PDB file of C-alpha atoms in Angstrom:
ATOM      1  CA  UNK A 197      34.575  87.813 168.478  1.00  0.00           C
ATOM      2  CA  UNK A 198      35.149  84.076 167.891  1.00  0.00           C
ATOM      3  CA  UNK A 199      32.157  82.275 166.362  1.00  0.00           C
ATOM      4  CA  UNK A 200      30.860  79.281 168.281  1.00  0.00           C
ATOM      5  CA  UNK A 201      30.911  76.037 166.398  1.00  0.00           C
ATOM      6  CA  UNK A 202      27.437  75.078 165.139  1.00  0.00           C
ATOM      7  CA  UNK A 203      26.128  71.520 165.155  1.00  0.00           C
ATOM      8  CA  UNK A 204      24.716  70.258 161.854  1.00  0.00           C
ATOM      9  CA  UNK A 205      23.083  66.861 161.456  1.00  0.00           C
ATOM     10  CA  UNK A 206      24.163  65.276 158.169  1.00  0.00           C
ATOM     11  CA  UNK A 207      21.343  63.004 157.005  1.00  0.00           C
ATOM     12  CA  UNK A 208      21.942  59.584 155.459  1.00  0.00           C
ATOM     13  CA  UNK A 209      21.181  60.603 151.852  1.00  0.00           C
ATOM     14  CA  UNK A 210      23.791  63.380 152.040  1.00  0.00           C
ATOM     15  CA  UNK A 211      26.309  60.999 153.604  1.00  0.00           C
ATOM     16  CA  UNK A 212      25.678  58.573 150.754  1.00  0.00           C
ATOM     17  CA  UNK A 213      26.518  61.315 148.250  1.00  0.00           C
ATOM     18  CA  UNK A 214      29.691  62.136 150.233  1.00  0.00           C
ATOM     19  CA  UNK A 215      30.581  58.433 150.153  1.00  0.00           C
ATOM     20  CA  UNK A 216      30.477  58.541 146.371  1.00  0.00           C
ATOM     21  CA  UNK A 217      32.768  61.594 146.457  1.00  0.00           C
ATOM     22  CA  UNK A 218      35.251  59.838 148.706  1.00  0.00           C
ATOM     23  CA  UNK A 219      35.234  56.712 146.509  1.00  0.00           C
ATOM     24  CA  UNK A 220      35.609  58.750 143.356  1.00  0.00           C
ATOM     25  CA  UNK A 221      38.511  60.844 144.619  1.00  0.00           C
ATOM     26  CA  UNK A 222      40.394  57.784 145.821  1.00  0.00           C
ATOM     27  CA  UNK A 223      39.926  56.142 142.415  1.00  0.00           C
ATOM     28  CA  UNK A 224      40.976  59.251 140.508  1.00  0.00           C
ATOM     29  CA  UNK A 225      43.983  59.821 142.732  1.00  0.00           C
ATOM     30  CA  UNK A 226      44.855  56.129 142.534  1.00  0.00           C
ATOM     31  CA  UNK A 227      45.350  55.962 146.310  1.00  0.00           C
ATOM     32  CA  UNK A 228      43.961  53.546 148.890  1.00  0.00           C
ATOM     33  CA  UNK A 229      42.349  56.202 151.122  1.00  0.00           C
ATOM     34  CA  UNK A 230      39.928  59.070 150.644  1.00  0.00           C
ATOM     35  CA  UNK A 231      38.415  60.527 153.861  1.00  0.00           C
ATOM     36  CA  UNK A 232      35.923  63.085 155.083  1.00  0.00           C
ATOM     37  CA  UNK A 233      36.785  63.870 158.708  1.00  0.00           C
ATOM     38  CA  UNK A 234      34.511  65.598 161.216  1.00  0.00           C
ATOM     39  CA  UNK A 235      35.185  67.269 164.551  1.00  0.00           C
ATOM     40  CA  UNK A 236      33.061  65.560 167.204  1.00  0.00           C
ATOM     41  CA  UNK A 237      33.338  67.158 170.622  1.00  0.00           C
ATOM     42  CA  UNK A 238      36.959  66.773 171.810  1.00  0.00           C
ATOM     43  CA  UNK A 239      37.589  64.150 169.108  1.00  0.00           C
ATOM     44  CA  UNK A 240      38.083  64.005 165.365  1.00  0.00           C
ATOM     45  CA  UNK A 241      36.078  61.307 163.669  1.00  0.00           C
ATOM     46  CA  UNK A 242      36.198  59.438 160.344  1.00  0.00           C
ATOM     47  CA  UNK A 243      32.763  60.386 158.981  1.00  0.00           C
ATOM     48  CA  UNK A 244      33.200  58.942 155.473  1.00  0.00           C
ATOM     49  CA  UNK A 245      35.911  56.550 154.298  1.00  0.00           C
ATOM     50  CA  UNK A 246      36.450  55.379 150.731  1.00  0.00           C
ATOM     51  CA  UNK A 247      35.650  51.742 150.099  1.00  0.00           C
ATOM     52  CA  UNK A 248      38.634  49.561 149.274  1.00  0.00           C
ATOM     53  CA  UNK A 249      40.533  46.556 150.593  1.00  0.00           C
ATOM     54  CA  UNK A 250      43.713  48.540 151.241  1.00  0.00           C
ATOM     55  CA  UNK A 251      41.977  51.237 153.276  1.00  0.00           C
ATOM     56  CA  UNK A 252      42.682  50.783 157.018  1.00  0.00           C
ATOM     57  CA  UNK A 253      40.290  53.571 158.126  1.00  0.00           C
ATOM     58  CA  UNK A 254      36.686  52.875 158.997  1.00  0.00           C
ATOM     59  CA  UNK A 255      33.751  55.253 159.492  1.00  0.00           C
ATOM     60  CA  UNK A 256      33.189  55.985 163.152  1.00  0.00           C
ATOM     61  CA  UNK A 257      36.849  55.716 164.148  1.00  0.00           C
ATOM     62  CA  UNK A 258      37.844  58.526 166.518  1.00  0.00           C
ATOM     63  CA  UNK A 259      40.990  60.086 167.944  1.00  0.00           C
ATOM     64  CA  UNK A 260      41.374  62.806 170.516  1.00  0.00           C
ATOM     65  CA  UNK A 261      41.846  65.936 168.448  1.00  0.00           C
ATOM     66  CA  UNK A 262      44.088  68.210 170.504  1.00  0.00           C
ATOM     67  CA  UNK A 263      47.806  67.380 170.200  1.00  0.00           C
ATOM     68  CA  UNK A 264      46.965  64.216 168.250  1.00  0.00           C
ATOM     69  CA  UNK A 265      49.783  64.771 165.810  1.00  0.00           C
ATOM     70  CA  UNK A 266      47.448  63.852 162.969  1.00  0.00           C
ATOM     71  CA  UNK A 267      47.756  65.450 159.556  1.00  0.00           C
ATOM     72  CA  UNK A 268      44.168  66.670 159.883  1.00  0.00           C
ATOM     73  CA  UNK A 269      44.835  68.498 163.086  1.00  0.00           C
ATOM     74  CA  UNK A 270      47.254  70.757 161.294  1.00  0.00           C
ATOM     75  CA  UNK A 271      44.848  71.334 158.443  1.00  0.00           C
ATOM     76  CA  UNK A 272      42.020  72.356 160.793  1.00  0.00           C
ATOM     77  CA  UNK A 273      44.164  74.578 163.011  1.00  0.00           C
ATOM     78  CA  UNK A 274      45.881  76.342 160.124  1.00  0.00           C
ATOM     79  CA  UNK A 275      42.712  76.425 157.949  1.00  0.00           C
ATOM     80  CA  UNK A 276      45.004  75.695 154.995  1.00  0.00           C
ATOM     81  CA  UNK A 277      45.931  72.964 152.589  1.00  0.00           C
ATOM     82  CA  UNK A 278      48.510  70.467 153.812  1.00  0.00           C
ATOM     83  CA  UNK A 279      50.697  68.451 151.447  1.00  0.00           C
ATOM     84  CA  UNK A 280      53.088  65.860 152.865  1.00  0.00           C
ATOM     85  CA  UNK A 281      54.678  63.940 149.955  1.00  0.00           C
ATOM     86  CA  UNK A 282      56.694  61.567 152.173  1.00  0.00           C
ATOM     87  CA  UNK A 283      56.362  61.642 155.969  1.00  0.00           C
ATOM     88  CA  UNK A 284      59.276  59.254 156.383  1.00  0.00           C
ATOM     89  CA  UNK A 285      61.568  61.792 154.831  1.00  0.00           C
ATOM     90  CA  UNK A 286      60.124  64.730 156.853  1.00  0.00           C
ATOM     91  CA  UNK A 287      61.357  65.314 160.447  1.00  0.00           C
ATOM     92  CA  UNK A 288      58.089  66.969 161.380  1.00  0.00           C
ATOM     93  CA  UNK A 289      55.908  64.080 160.231  1.00  0.00           C
ATOM     94  CA  UNK A 290      58.003  60.887 160.506  1.00  0.00           C
ATOM     95  CA  UNK A 291      56.455  59.967 163.891  1.00  0.00           C
ATOM     96  CA  UNK A 292      52.825  60.933 163.219  1.00  0.00           C
ATOM     97  CA  UNK A 293      50.136  58.325 164.088  1.00  0.00           C
ATOM     98  CA  UNK A 294      49.218  57.558 160.480  1.00  0.00           C
ATOM     99  CA  UNK A 295      52.699  56.088 159.905  1.00  0.00           C
ATOM    100  CA  UNK A 296      51.597  53.051 161.935  1.00  0.00           C
ATOM    101  CA  UNK A 297      48.952  52.444 159.239  1.00  0.00           C
ATOM    102  CA  UNK A 298      51.635  52.809 156.527  1.00  0.00           C
ATOM    103  CA  UNK A 299      50.078  56.087 155.248  1.00  0.00           C
ATOM    104  CA  UNK A 300      53.179  58.163 154.494  1.00  0.00           C
ATOM    105  CA  UNK A 301      51.815  60.737 152.049  1.00  0.00           C
ATOM    106  CA  UNK A 302      48.889  63.122 152.590  1.00  0.00           C
ATOM    107  CA  UNK A 303      46.931  65.859 150.903  1.00  0.00           C
ATOM    108  CA  UNK A 304      44.103  67.534 152.817  1.00  0.00           C
ATOM    109  CA  UNK A 305      41.878  70.640 152.825  1.00  0.00           C
ATOM    110  CA  UNK A 306      39.747  72.192 155.581  1.00  0.00           C
ATOM    111  CA  UNK A 307      35.972  71.940 155.392  1.00  0.00           C
ATOM    112  CA  UNK A 308      34.288  74.970 156.956  1.00  0.00           C
ATOM    113  CA  UNK A 309      30.830  75.428 158.439  1.00  0.00           C
ATOM    114  CA  UNK A 310      28.603  78.358 157.248  1.00  0.00           C
ATOM    115  CA  UNK A 311      29.737  80.496 160.192  1.00  0.00           C
ATOM    116  CA  UNK A 312      33.422  79.947 159.183  1.00  0.00           C
ATOM    117  CA  UNK A 313      34.211  77.563 162.018  1.00  0.00           C
ATOM    118  CA  UNK A 314      35.775  74.180 161.186  1.00  0.00           C
ATOM    119  CA  UNK A 315      33.663  71.136 160.352  1.00  0.00           C
ATOM    120  CA  UNK A 316      36.601  68.845 159.519  1.00  0.00           C
ATOM    121  CA  UNK A 317      38.716  67.931 156.479  1.00  0.00           C
ATOM    122  CA  UNK A 318      38.643  66.192 153.117  1.00  0.00           C
ATOM    123  CA  UNK A 319      41.866  64.306 152.463  1.00  0.00           C
ATOM    124  CA  UNK A 320      43.597  61.513 150.596  1.00  0.00           C
ATOM    125  CA  UNK A 321      46.446  59.314 151.881  1.00  0.00           C
ATOM    126  CA  UNK A 322      48.869  56.967 150.127  1.00  0.00           C
ATOM    127  CA  UNK A 323      51.196  54.210 151.325  1.00  0.00           C
ATOM    128  CA  UNK A 324      53.949  55.377 149.054  1.00  0.00           C
ATOM    129  CA  UNK A 325      55.542  58.731 148.243  1.00  0.00           C
ATOM    130  CA  UNK A 326      53.085  60.900 146.338  1.00  0.00           C
ATOM    131  CA  UNK A 327      53.558  64.516 145.251  1.00  0.00           C
ATOM    132  CA  UNK A 328      49.881  64.843 144.193  1.00  0.00           C
ATOM    133  CA  UNK A 329      49.430  66.860 141.003  1.00  0.00           C
ATOM    134  CA  UNK A 330      47.857  70.290 140.605  1.00  0.00           C
ATOM    135  CA  UNK A 331      44.875  68.665 138.884  1.00  0.00           C
ATOM    136  CA  UNK A 332      44.319  66.469 141.956  1.00  0.00           C
ATOM    137  CA  UNK A 333      44.454  69.564 144.212  1.00  0.00           C
ATOM    138  CA  UNK A 334      41.900  71.338 141.985  1.00  0.00           C
ATOM    139  CA  UNK A 335      39.645  68.263 142.111  1.00  0.00           C
ATOM    140  CA  UNK A 336      39.898  68.155 145.911  1.00  0.00           C
ATOM    141  CA  UNK A 337      38.954  71.861 146.082  1.00  0.00           C
ATOM    142  CA  UNK A 338      35.868  71.168 143.961  1.00  0.00           C
ATOM    143  CA  UNK A 339      34.749  68.387 146.268  1.00  0.00           C
ATOM    144  CA  UNK A 340      35.498  70.574 149.318  1.00  0.00           C
ATOM    145  CA  UNK A 341      33.213  73.299 147.933  1.00  0.00           C
ATOM    146  CA  UNK A 342      30.442  70.781 147.192  1.00  0.00           C
ATOM    147  CA  UNK A 343      30.516  69.580 150.786  1.00  0.00           C
ATOM    148  CA  UNK A 344      30.570  73.137 152.161  1.00  0.00           C
ATOM    149  CA  UNK A 345      27.561  74.045 149.938  1.00  0.00           C
ATOM    150  CA  UNK A 346      25.733  70.969 151.265  1.00  0.00           C
ATOM    151  CA  UNK A 347      26.477  72.071 154.848  1.00  0.00           C
ATOM    152  CA  UNK A 348      25.156  75.549 154.185  1.00  0.00           C
ATOM    153  CA  UNK A 349      21.863  74.186 152.794  1.00  0.00           C
ATOM    154  CA  UNK A 350      21.540  71.791 155.712  1.00  0.00           C
ATOM    155  CA  UNK A 351      22.133  74.611 158.126  1.00  0.00           C
ATOM    156  CA  UNK A 352      19.547  76.882 156.476  1.00  0.00           C
ATOM    157  CA  UNK A 353      16.962  74.066 156.560  1.00  0.00           C
ATOM    158  CA  UNK A 354      17.812  73.407 160.221  1.00  0.00           C
ATOM    159  CA  UNK A 355      17.336  77.107 161.052  1.00  0.00           C
ATOM    160  CA  UNK A 356      13.968  77.219 159.235  1.00  0.00           C
ATOM    161  CA  UNK A 357      12.837  74.052 161.003  1.00  0.00           C
ATOM    162  CA  UNK A 358      13.725  75.565 164.364  1.00  0.00           C
ATOM    163  CA  UNK A 359      11.858  78.743 163.557  1.00  0.00           C
ATOM    164  CA  UNK A 360       8.806  76.816 162.406  1.00  0.00           C
ATOM    165  CA  UNK A 361       8.915  74.721 165.526  1.00  0.00           C
ATOM    166  CA  UNK A 362       9.116  77.837 167.707  1.00  0.00           C
ATOM    167  CA  UNK A 363       6.204  79.375 165.779  1.00  0.00           C
ATOM    168  CA  UNK A 364       4.109  76.228 166.249  1.00  0.00           C
ATOM    169  CA  UNK A 365       4.864  76.223 169.975  1.00  0.00           C
ATOM    170  CA  UNK A 366       3.947  79.927 170.142  1.00  0.00           C
ATOM    171  CA  UNK A 367       0.595  79.378 168.407  1.00  0.00           C
ATOM    172  CA  UNK A 368      -0.194  76.460 170.687  1.00  0.00           C
ATOM    173  CA  UNK A 369       0.450  78.669 173.719  1.00  0.00           C
ATOM    174  CA  UNK A 370      -1.852  81.335 172.288  1.00  0.00           C
ATOM    175  CA  UNK A 371      -4.600  78.807 171.759  1.00  0.00           C
ATOM    176  CA  UNK A 372      -4.189  77.357 175.259  1.00  0.00           C
ATOM    177  CA  UNK A 373      -4.005  80.607 177.186  1.00  0.00           C
ATOM    178  CA  UNK A 374      -5.874  83.192 175.144  1.00  0.00           C
ATOM    179  CA  UNK A 375      -8.714  81.260 173.532  1.00  0.00           C
ATOM    180  CA  UNK A 376      -9.670  80.985 169.891  1.00  0.00           C
ATOM    181  CA  UNK A 377     -10.823  83.988 167.797  1.00  0.00           C
ATOM    182  CA  UNK A 378     -13.554  83.286 165.122  1.00  0.00           C
ATOM    183  CA  UNK A 379     -12.503  84.088 161.552  1.00  0.00           C
ATOM    184  CA  UNK A 380     -14.876  84.152 158.590  1.00  0.00           C
ATOM    185  CA  UNK A 381     -14.025  81.205 156.254  1.00  0.00           C
ATOM    186  CA  UNK A 382     -15.061  83.288 153.219  1.00  0.00           C
ATOM    187  CA  UNK A 383     -13.822  86.852 153.529  1.00  0.00           C
ATOM    188  CA  UNK A 384     -11.500  86.258 156.521  1.00  0.00           C
ATOM    189  CA  UNK A 385     -13.043  88.984 158.661  1.00  0.00           C
ATOM    190  CA  UNK A 386     -12.637  88.658 162.412  1.00  0.00           C
ATOM    191  CA  UNK A 387     -15.387  88.706 165.046  1.00  0.00           C
ATOM    192  CA  UNK A 388     -14.252  90.703 168.079  1.00  0.00           C
ATOM    193  CA  UNK A 389     -15.376  90.394 171.703  1.00  0.00           C
ATOM    194  CA  UNK A 390     -18.292  92.762 170.993  1.00  0.00           C
ATOM    195  CA  UNK A 391     -19.579  90.499 168.219  1.00  0.00           C
ATOM    196  CA  UNK A 392     -18.577  92.875 165.415  1.00  0.00           C
ATOM    197  CA  UNK A 393     -16.863  91.663 162.266  1.00  0.00           C
ATOM    198  CA  UNK A 394     -13.858  93.609 161.099  1.00  0.00           C
ATOM    199  CA  UNK A 395     -11.050  93.141 158.475  1.00  0.00           C
ATOM    200  CA  UNK A 396      -8.345  90.751 159.586  1.00  0.00           C
ATOM    201  CA  UNK A 397      -5.560  93.277 159.159  1.00  0.00           C
ATOM    202  CA  UNK A 398      -7.284  95.745 161.502  1.00  0.00           C
ATOM    203  CA  UNK A 399      -7.788  93.085 164.117  1.00  0.00           C
ATOM    204  CA  UNK A 400      -4.197  91.808 163.984  1.00  0.00           C
ATOM    205  CA  UNK A 401      -2.816  95.254 164.488  1.00  0.00           C
ATOM    206  CA  UNK A 402      -4.657  95.421 167.812  1.00  0.00           C
ATOM    207  CA  UNK A 403      -4.353  91.718 168.700  1.00  0.00           C
ATOM    208  CA  UNK A 404      -1.141  90.178 167.293  1.00  0.00           C
ATOM    209  CA  UNK A 405      -1.326  87.383 169.852  1.00  0.00           C
ATOM    210  CA  UNK A 406      -4.609  85.877 168.606  1.00  0.00           C
ATOM    211  CA  UNK A 407      -5.281  82.425 167.176  1.00  0.00           C
ATOM    212  CA  UNK A 408      -8.291  81.646 164.978  1.00  0.00           C
ATOM    213  CA  UNK A 409     -11.168  79.262 164.351  1.00  0.00           C
ATOM    214  CA  UNK A 410     -13.444  79.308 161.300  1.00  0.00           C
ATOM    215  CA  UNK A 411     -16.979  80.712 161.114  1.00  0.00           C
ATOM    216  CA  UNK A 412     -18.829  83.042 158.720  1.00  0.00           C
ATOM    217  CA  UNK A 413     -19.666  86.700 159.048  1.00  0.00           C
ATOM    218  CA  UNK A 414     -23.181  88.159 158.441  1.00  0.00           C
ATOM    219  CA  UNK A 415     -22.273  89.730 155.089  1.00  0.00           C
ATOM    220  CA  UNK A 416     -20.898  86.427 153.687  1.00  0.00           C
ATOM    221  CA  UNK A 417     -23.905  84.488 154.953  1.00  0.00           C
ATOM    222  CA  UNK A 418     -26.238  87.014 153.315  1.00  0.00           C
ATOM    223  CA  UNK A 419     -24.248  86.865 150.046  1.00  0.00           C
ATOM    224  CA  UNK A 420     -23.561  83.137 149.853  1.00  0.00           C
ATOM    225  CA  UNK A 421     -26.487  81.628 151.753  1.00  0.00           C
ATOM    226  CA  UNK A 422     -29.428  84.138 151.550  1.00  0.00           C
ATOM    227  CA  UNK A 423     -31.903  81.446 152.523  1.00  0.00           C
ATOM    228  CA  UNK A 424     -30.310  81.114 155.961  1.00  0.00           C
ATOM    229  CA  UNK A 425     -29.685  84.785 156.562  1.00  0.00           C
ATOM    230  CA  UNK A 426     -31.900  86.131 159.387  1.00  0.00           C
ATOM    231  CA  UNK A 427     -30.239  89.492 159.877  1.00  0.00           C
ATOM    232  CA  UNK A 428     -28.834  90.833 163.171  1.00  0.00           C
TER     233      UNK A 428
END
């Protein structure tokens, strides 16, 4: 069974951290371009672009993904590293769209979502031939794993938020349609429809759909406020 691609919202503070990664990797690789690309519907989008005067790519720029001929399309579809030292000397790549921007060398890795479907890529590009060293590849892999770990945490938080939201909606429905059950603010006993107080765990077994308001049972009034206890 093929997993459906999940949608994860990447907040601004995380994007700012990824921006620092893109800037750092471009500086360490001594190249004009470091990118984090994201699949966006039928398109592939520049999510993060390293800051530099020689970088022709800008965040928000999109291309249709399928049959685009982009380096990143191959990375995502193969789910493997792609190294192109010199596209001008490679029959497969000499006509790819990035040549128009003078980006003739490329190194990229896939970024995967927690369910193992593609999020996008992390890549560097150069305007001159570049073999990219093993150290650079290892550095790229480290940054790839950082981003994937961030995505996993974001996804888990998103799942928890959705569950909490559903629980809140459920409790509101209970309150609206089933009324509010009195619960003792001291010992947490529950007053049933017959006016009897019983332990909360016993009540919930019989009435898992109930919502609660606070009151105080006879025993707690007698113990805590004897002056006001009148008996039953």
